[in-house]
Amino acid sequence: MLITVLTLFPEMFPGALAHSLPGKSLGKLWELRVINIRDFATDKHKTVDDTPYGGGAGMVMKPDVVDEALRYAISLYADVPEIIYMTPRGKTFKQSTAKELSGNKAGMIILCGRYEGIDQRVIDYWKTNHSMREISIGDYVLFGGEVPAMVVIEACLRFNSGIMNNENSVEDESFANGLLEYPHYTRPALWNNIEVPEVLLSGNHKDIANWRLEQAEKITQELRPDLWTKYNRT
Ligand code: SAM
């Protein structure tokens, strides 16, 4: 899978993605290409932004520069990748989005904004003509799309069974079946005078599976009533 990131701060990558399982498999099971949007500016000052029409604070990323960067990125793919613009006003990123995006074996292109964001015309053009998606990682505003892009990439890589040590773990995790995950315990069996739940020491796989499901349901009901309502409905 080839993941291309378009950013004004290419030195931020691979960043967190260079560590642990994503890092170990980088260059083997997935490729990361980082493109500096500034390389597509045409004037001698390499200008990538300008003041907003209508006035107001901040700067806006120029449509011509972003369009050239996107055109170059897509030209490097033989098959059609997912194209994503990270933006607070996008659809909220979920585990189901990660699963869907990771299903595209061609990979993805992720466009990171900065400043006040990107000129609306280039966003509309790429949404209409290249099915670009707008994705948000939550209802808050960050300085740029780079950290959100890393969030999306990490979540998608977890659906690559080659990258994960244990293929089952994604299926077992929070959100996979609409529930939060059951609690985990490890040695020592007695810590701070608190024992590990007895059933986990029993060796009875059926009882353990039942206990884990009960716990997942209880935790979801307590912590995420929104998920619990949906789970009950289905
Ligand atoms: N003026 C924009 C607004 O009010 O919606 C915020 C722009 S933000 C300072 C600059 C860039 O950071 C955005 O273009 C986007 O790429 C990225 N960004 C910030 N918060 C984000 C979020 N919650 N999810 C995804 N991307 C985000």
GROMACS .gro file of C-alpha atoms and ligand atoms in nm:
model
  261
    1MET     CA    1   0.000   0.000   0.000
    2LEU     CA    2   0.135   0.341  -0.098
    3ILE     CA    3   0.043   0.632   0.126
    4THR     CA    4   0.123   0.980   0.001
    5VAL     CA    5   0.107   1.282   0.229
    6LEU     CA    6   0.093   1.635   0.090
    7THR     CA    7   0.218   1.883   0.347
    8LEU     CA    8   0.399   2.212   0.397
    9PHE     CA    9   0.600   2.044   0.674
   10PRO     CA   10   0.745   1.723   0.523
   11GLU     CA   11   1.002   1.697   0.805
   12MET     CA   12   0.716   1.600   1.040
   13PHE     CA   13   0.707   1.257   0.869
   14PRO     CA   14   0.744   0.969   0.931
   15GLY     CA   15   0.746   1.096   1.293
   16ALA     CA   16   0.541   0.861   1.509
   17LEU     CA   17   0.500   0.627   1.210
   18ALA     CA   18   0.871   0.535   1.226
   19HIS     CA   19   0.818   0.344   1.552
   20SER     CA   20   0.686   0.009   1.668
   21LEU     CA   21   0.498  -0.208   1.414
   22PRO     CA   22   0.430   0.071   1.159
   23GLY     CA   23   0.799   0.161   1.163
   24LYS     CA   24   0.922  -0.197   1.135
   25SER     CA   25   0.703  -0.263   0.834
   26LEU     CA   26   0.762   0.076   0.664
   27GLY     CA   27   0.929   0.016   0.328
   28LYS     CA   28   0.835  -0.354   0.341
   29LEU     CA   29   0.459  -0.384   0.379
   30TRP     CA   30   0.368  -0.022   0.315
   31GLU     CA   31   0.534   0.278   0.154
   32LEU     CA   32   0.519   0.639   0.263
   33ARG     CA   33   0.581   0.918   0.016
   34VAL     CA   34   0.587   1.271   0.151
   35ILE     CA   35   0.541   1.557  -0.091
   36ASN     CA   36   0.620   1.917  -0.006
   37ILE     CA   37   0.334   2.132  -0.137
   38ARG     CA   38   0.576   2.426  -0.153
   39ASP     CA   39   0.762   2.253  -0.439
   40PHE     CA   40   0.461   2.334  -0.659
   41ALA     CA   41   0.467   2.709  -0.601
   42THR     CA   42   0.569   2.886  -0.920
   43ASP     CA   43   0.694   3.228  -0.808
   44LYS     CA   44   1.048   3.297  -0.694
   45HIS     CA   45   0.940   3.330  -0.329
   46LYS     CA   46   0.769   2.989  -0.340
   47THR     CA   47   0.444   3.141  -0.215
   48VAL     CA   48   0.185   2.888  -0.100
   49ASP     CA   49  -0.069   3.112   0.073
   50ASP     CA   50  -0.234   3.451   0.044
   51THR     CA   51  -0.470   3.676   0.238
   52PRO     CA   52  -0.840   3.583   0.238
   53TYR     CA   53  -1.081   3.761   0.004
   54GLY     CA   54  -1.332   3.947   0.218
   55GLY     CA   55  -1.075   4.015   0.487
   56GLY     CA   56  -1.029   3.846   0.820
   57ALA     CA   57  -0.751   3.678   1.010
   58GLY     CA   58  -0.493   3.433   0.876
   59MET     CA   59  -0.384   3.310   0.538
   60VAL     CA   60  -0.540   3.072   0.287
   61MET     CA   61  -0.354   2.806   0.090
   62LYS     CA   62  -0.356   2.885  -0.282
   63PRO     CA   63  -0.573   2.668  -0.511
   64ASP     CA   64  -0.327   2.654  -0.803
   65VAL     CA   65  -0.041   2.528  -0.586
   66VAL     CA   66  -0.251   2.266  -0.404
   67ASP     CA   67  -0.402   2.149  -0.735
   68GLU     CA   68  -0.058   2.098  -0.893
   69ALA     CA   69   0.060   1.903  -0.586
   70LEU     CA   70  -0.249   1.678  -0.599
   71ARG     CA   71  -0.210   1.621  -0.973
   72TYR     CA   72   0.149   1.518  -0.927
   73ALA     CA   73   0.061   1.285  -0.636
   74ILE     CA   74  -0.214   1.106  -0.827
   75SER     CA   75   0.005   1.065  -1.135
   76LEU     CA   76   0.230   0.834  -0.933
   77TYR     CA   77  -0.048   0.577  -0.884
   78ALA     CA   78  -0.138   0.307  -1.137
   79ASP     CA   79  -0.476   0.244  -0.968
   80VAL     CA   80  -0.713   0.497  -0.814
   81PRO     CA   81  -0.624   0.570  -0.450
   82GLU     CA   82  -0.843   0.724  -0.181
   83ILE     CA   83  -0.796   1.100  -0.171
   84ILE     CA   84  -0.852   1.262   0.164
   85TYR     CA   85  -0.844   1.621   0.284
   86MET     CA   86  -0.799   1.645   0.660
   87THR     CA   87  -1.034   1.917   0.785
   88PRO     CA   88  -1.229   1.987   1.106
   89ARG     CA   89  -1.548   2.011   0.903
   90GLY     CA   90  -1.511   1.664   0.748
   91LYS     CA   91  -1.695   1.348   0.842
   92THR     CA   92  -1.572   1.222   1.179
   93PHE     CA   93  -1.309   0.951   1.142
   94LYS     CA   94  -1.414   0.618   1.289
   95GLN     CA   95  -1.282   0.263   1.306
   96SER     CA   96  -1.527   0.178   1.027
   97THR     CA   97  -1.373   0.457   0.812
   98ALA     CA   98  -1.028   0.310   0.871
   99LYS     CA   99  -1.150  -0.033   0.766
  100GLU     CA  100  -1.309   0.107   0.451
  101LEU     CA  101  -1.005   0.317   0.351
  102SER     CA  102  -0.763   0.031   0.413
  103GLY     CA  103  -0.971  -0.182   0.173
  104ASN     CA  104  -0.836   0.022  -0.119
  105LYS     CA  105  -0.518  -0.166  -0.205
  106ALA     CA  106  -0.393   0.121  -0.423
  107GLY     CA  107  -0.353   0.322  -0.103
  108MET     CA  108  -0.428   0.685  -0.030
  109ILE     CA  109  -0.329   1.044  -0.077
  110ILE     CA  110  -0.375   1.266   0.228
  111LEU     CA  111  -0.382   1.642   0.190
  112CYS     CA  112  -0.285   1.840   0.501
  113GLY     CA  113  -0.401   2.198   0.537
  114ARG     CA  114  -0.237   2.476   0.740
  115TYR     CA  115  -0.325   2.833   0.835
  116GLU     CA  116  -0.698   2.906   0.780
  117GLY     CA  117  -0.721   2.613   0.542
  118ILE     CA  118  -0.736   2.573   0.164
  119ASP     CA  119  -0.915   2.779  -0.104
  120GLN     CA  120  -1.264   2.630  -0.139
  121ARG     CA  121  -1.248   2.605  -0.519
  122VAL     CA  122  -0.976   2.342  -0.524
  123ILE     CA  123  -1.155   2.143  -0.254
  124ASP     CA  124  -1.481   2.149  -0.452
  125TYR     CA  125  -1.299   2.058  -0.775
  126TRP     CA  126  -1.129   1.752  -0.623
  127LYS     CA  127  -1.445   1.643  -0.443
  128THR     CA  128  -1.643   1.657  -0.768
  129ASN     CA  129  -1.386   1.520  -1.008
  130HIS     CA  130  -1.179   1.284  -0.796
  131SER     CA  131  -1.417   1.188  -0.513
  132MET     CA  132  -1.193   1.351  -0.256
  133ARG     CA  133  -1.326   1.291   0.096
  134GLU     CA  134  -1.315   1.544   0.379
  135ILE     CA  135  -1.229   1.376   0.708
  136SER     CA  136  -1.204   1.520   1.059
  137ILE     CA  137  -1.045   1.347   1.355
  138GLY     CA  138  -1.278   1.522   1.601
  139ASP     CA  139  -1.454   1.838   1.701
  140TYR     CA  140  -1.153   2.054   1.780
  141VAL     CA  141  -0.912   2.262   1.570
  142LEU     CA  142  -0.542   2.179   1.537
  143PHE     CA  143  -0.271   2.385   1.370
  144GLY     CA  144  -0.244   2.154   1.071
  145GLY     CA  145  -0.350   1.831   0.906
  146GLU     CA  146  -0.025   1.642   0.974
  147VAL     CA  147  -0.118   1.494   1.314
  148PRO     CA  148  -0.467   1.405   1.185
  149ALA     CA  149  -0.301   1.237   0.882
  150MET     CA  150  -0.086   1.027   1.116
  151VAL     CA  151  -0.396   0.927   1.310
  152VAL     CA  152  -0.568   0.812   0.990
  153ILE     CA  153  -0.258   0.626   0.868
  154GLU     CA  154  -0.204   0.443   1.200
  155ALA     CA  155  -0.565   0.335   1.223
  156CYS     CA  156  -0.562   0.210   0.862
  157LEU     CA  157  -0.234   0.020   0.902
  158ARG     CA  158  -0.391  -0.182   1.185
  159PHE     CA  159  -0.617  -0.341   0.924
  160ASN     CA  160  -0.314  -0.478   0.739
  161SER     CA  161  -0.278  -0.826   0.884
  162GLY     CA  162   0.086  -0.842   0.777
  163ILE     CA  163   0.169  -0.537   0.986
  164MET     CA  164  -0.025  -0.656   1.291
  165ASN     CA  165   0.142  -0.944   1.472
  166ASN     CA  166  -0.187  -1.112   1.534
  167GLU     CA  167  -0.456  -1.087   1.269
  168ASN     CA  168  -0.731  -1.143   1.523
  169SER     CA  169  -0.653  -0.842   1.733
  170VAL     CA  170  -0.835  -0.590   1.510
  171GLU     CA  171  -1.147  -0.805   1.513
  172ASP     CA  172  -1.129  -0.831   1.890
  173GLU     CA  173  -1.077  -0.466   1.963
  174SER     CA  174  -1.300  -0.178   2.064
  175PHE     CA  175  -1.558  -0.073   1.800
  176ALA     CA  176  -1.512  -0.390   1.590
  177ASN     CA  177  -1.847  -0.535   1.697
  178GLY     CA  178  -1.997  -0.208   1.819
  179LEU     CA  179  -1.868  -0.251   2.174
  180LEU     CA  180  -1.572  -0.122   2.373
  181GLU     CA  181  -1.320  -0.390   2.457
  182TYR     CA  182  -1.320  -0.598   2.776
  183PRO     CA  183  -1.051  -0.523   3.041
  184HIS     CA  184  -0.704  -0.683   3.030
  185TYR     CA  185  -0.489  -0.822   3.312
  186THR     CA  186  -0.138  -0.965   3.332
  187ARG     CA  187   0.103  -1.096   3.600
  188PRO     CA  188   0.126  -1.067   3.897
  189ALA     CA  189  -0.207  -1.235   3.982
  190LEU     CA  190  -0.219  -1.030   4.303
  191TRP     CA  191  -0.117  -0.663   4.283
  192ASN     CA  192  -0.174  -0.402   4.551
  193ASN     CA  193  -0.399  -0.657   4.721
  194ILE     CA  194  -0.622  -0.669   4.411
  195GLU     CA  195  -0.675  -1.006   4.243
  196VAL     CA  196  -0.714  -1.082   3.875
  197PRO     CA  197  -1.075  -1.197   3.802
  198GLU     CA  198  -1.082  -1.568   3.885
  199VAL     CA  199  -1.240  -1.678   3.557
  200LEU     CA  200  -0.928  -1.563   3.367
  201LEU     CA  201  -0.718  -1.814   3.562
  202SER     CA  202  -0.965  -2.099   3.505
  203GLY     CA  203  -0.836  -2.208   3.163
  204ASN     CA  204  -1.200  -2.252   3.052
  205HIS     CA  205  -1.212  -2.073   2.715
  206LYS     CA  206  -1.590  -2.069   2.690
  207ASP     CA  207  -1.631  -1.913   3.035
  208ILE     CA  208  -1.358  -1.661   2.956
  209ALA     CA  209  -1.525  -1.563   2.626
  210ASN     CA  210  -1.862  -1.523   2.802
  211TRP     CA  211  -1.708  -1.313   3.080
  212ARG     CA  212  -1.531  -1.092   2.829
  213LEU     CA  213  -1.850  -1.030   2.634
  214GLU     CA  214  -2.037  -0.945   2.956
  215GLN     CA  215  -1.761  -0.703   3.054
  216ALA     CA  216  -1.754  -0.542   2.709
  217GLU     CA  217  -2.130  -0.490   2.727
  218LYS     CA  218  -2.115  -0.350   3.082
  219ILE     CA  219  -1.830  -0.109   2.999
  220THR     CA  220  -1.998   0.011   2.679
  221GLN     CA  221  -2.327   0.069   2.862
  222GLU     CA  222  -2.150   0.270   3.133
  223LEU     CA  223  -1.899   0.467   2.926
  224ARG     CA  224  -2.057   0.502   2.584
  225PRO     CA  225  -2.437   0.503   2.602
  226ASP     CA  226  -2.442   0.621   2.238
  227LEU     CA  227  -2.265   0.303   2.122
  228TRP     CA  228  -2.476   0.090   2.355
  229THR     CA  229  -2.801   0.220   2.206
  230LYS     CA  230  -2.677   0.146   1.854
  231TYR     CA  231  -2.552  -0.201   1.956
  232ASN     CA  232  -2.891  -0.287   2.108
  233ARG     CA  233  -3.072  -0.169   1.797
  234THR     CA  234  -2.869  -0.401   1.574
  235SAM     N1  235  -1.013   2.766   0.976
  235SAM     C1  236  -1.039   2.626   0.990
  235SAM     C2  237  -1.171   2.605   1.062
  235SAM     O1  238  -1.209   2.688   1.145
  235SAM     O2  239  -1.236   2.501   1.036
  235SAM     C3  240  -0.929   2.558   1.068
  235SAM     C4  241  -0.799   2.549   0.995
  235SAM     S1  242  -0.677   2.459   1.084
  235SAM     C5  243  -0.605   2.584   1.182
  235SAM     C6  244  -0.557   2.425   0.966
  235SAM     C7  245  -0.562   2.285   0.910
  235SAM     O3  246  -0.547   2.192   1.014
  235SAM     C8  247  -0.689   2.243   0.840
  235SAM     O4  248  -0.691   2.286   0.706
  235SAM     C9  249  -0.683   2.093   0.850
  235SAM     O5  250  -0.604   2.037   0.746
  235SAM    C10  251  -0.612   2.070   0.982
  235SAM     N2  252  -0.700   2.034   1.095
  235SAM    C11  253  -0.722   2.107   1.206
  235SAM     N3  254  -0.806   2.047   1.289
  235SAM    C12  255  -0.840   1.930   1.231
  235SAM    C13  256  -0.926   1.822   1.268
  235SAM     N4  257  -0.995   1.824   1.380
  235SAM     N5  258  -0.936   1.717   1.183
  235SAM    C14  259  -0.868   1.716   1.066
  235SAM     N6  260  -0.786   1.815   1.027
  235SAM    C15  261  -0.772   1.920   1.106
   0.00000   0.00000   0.00000
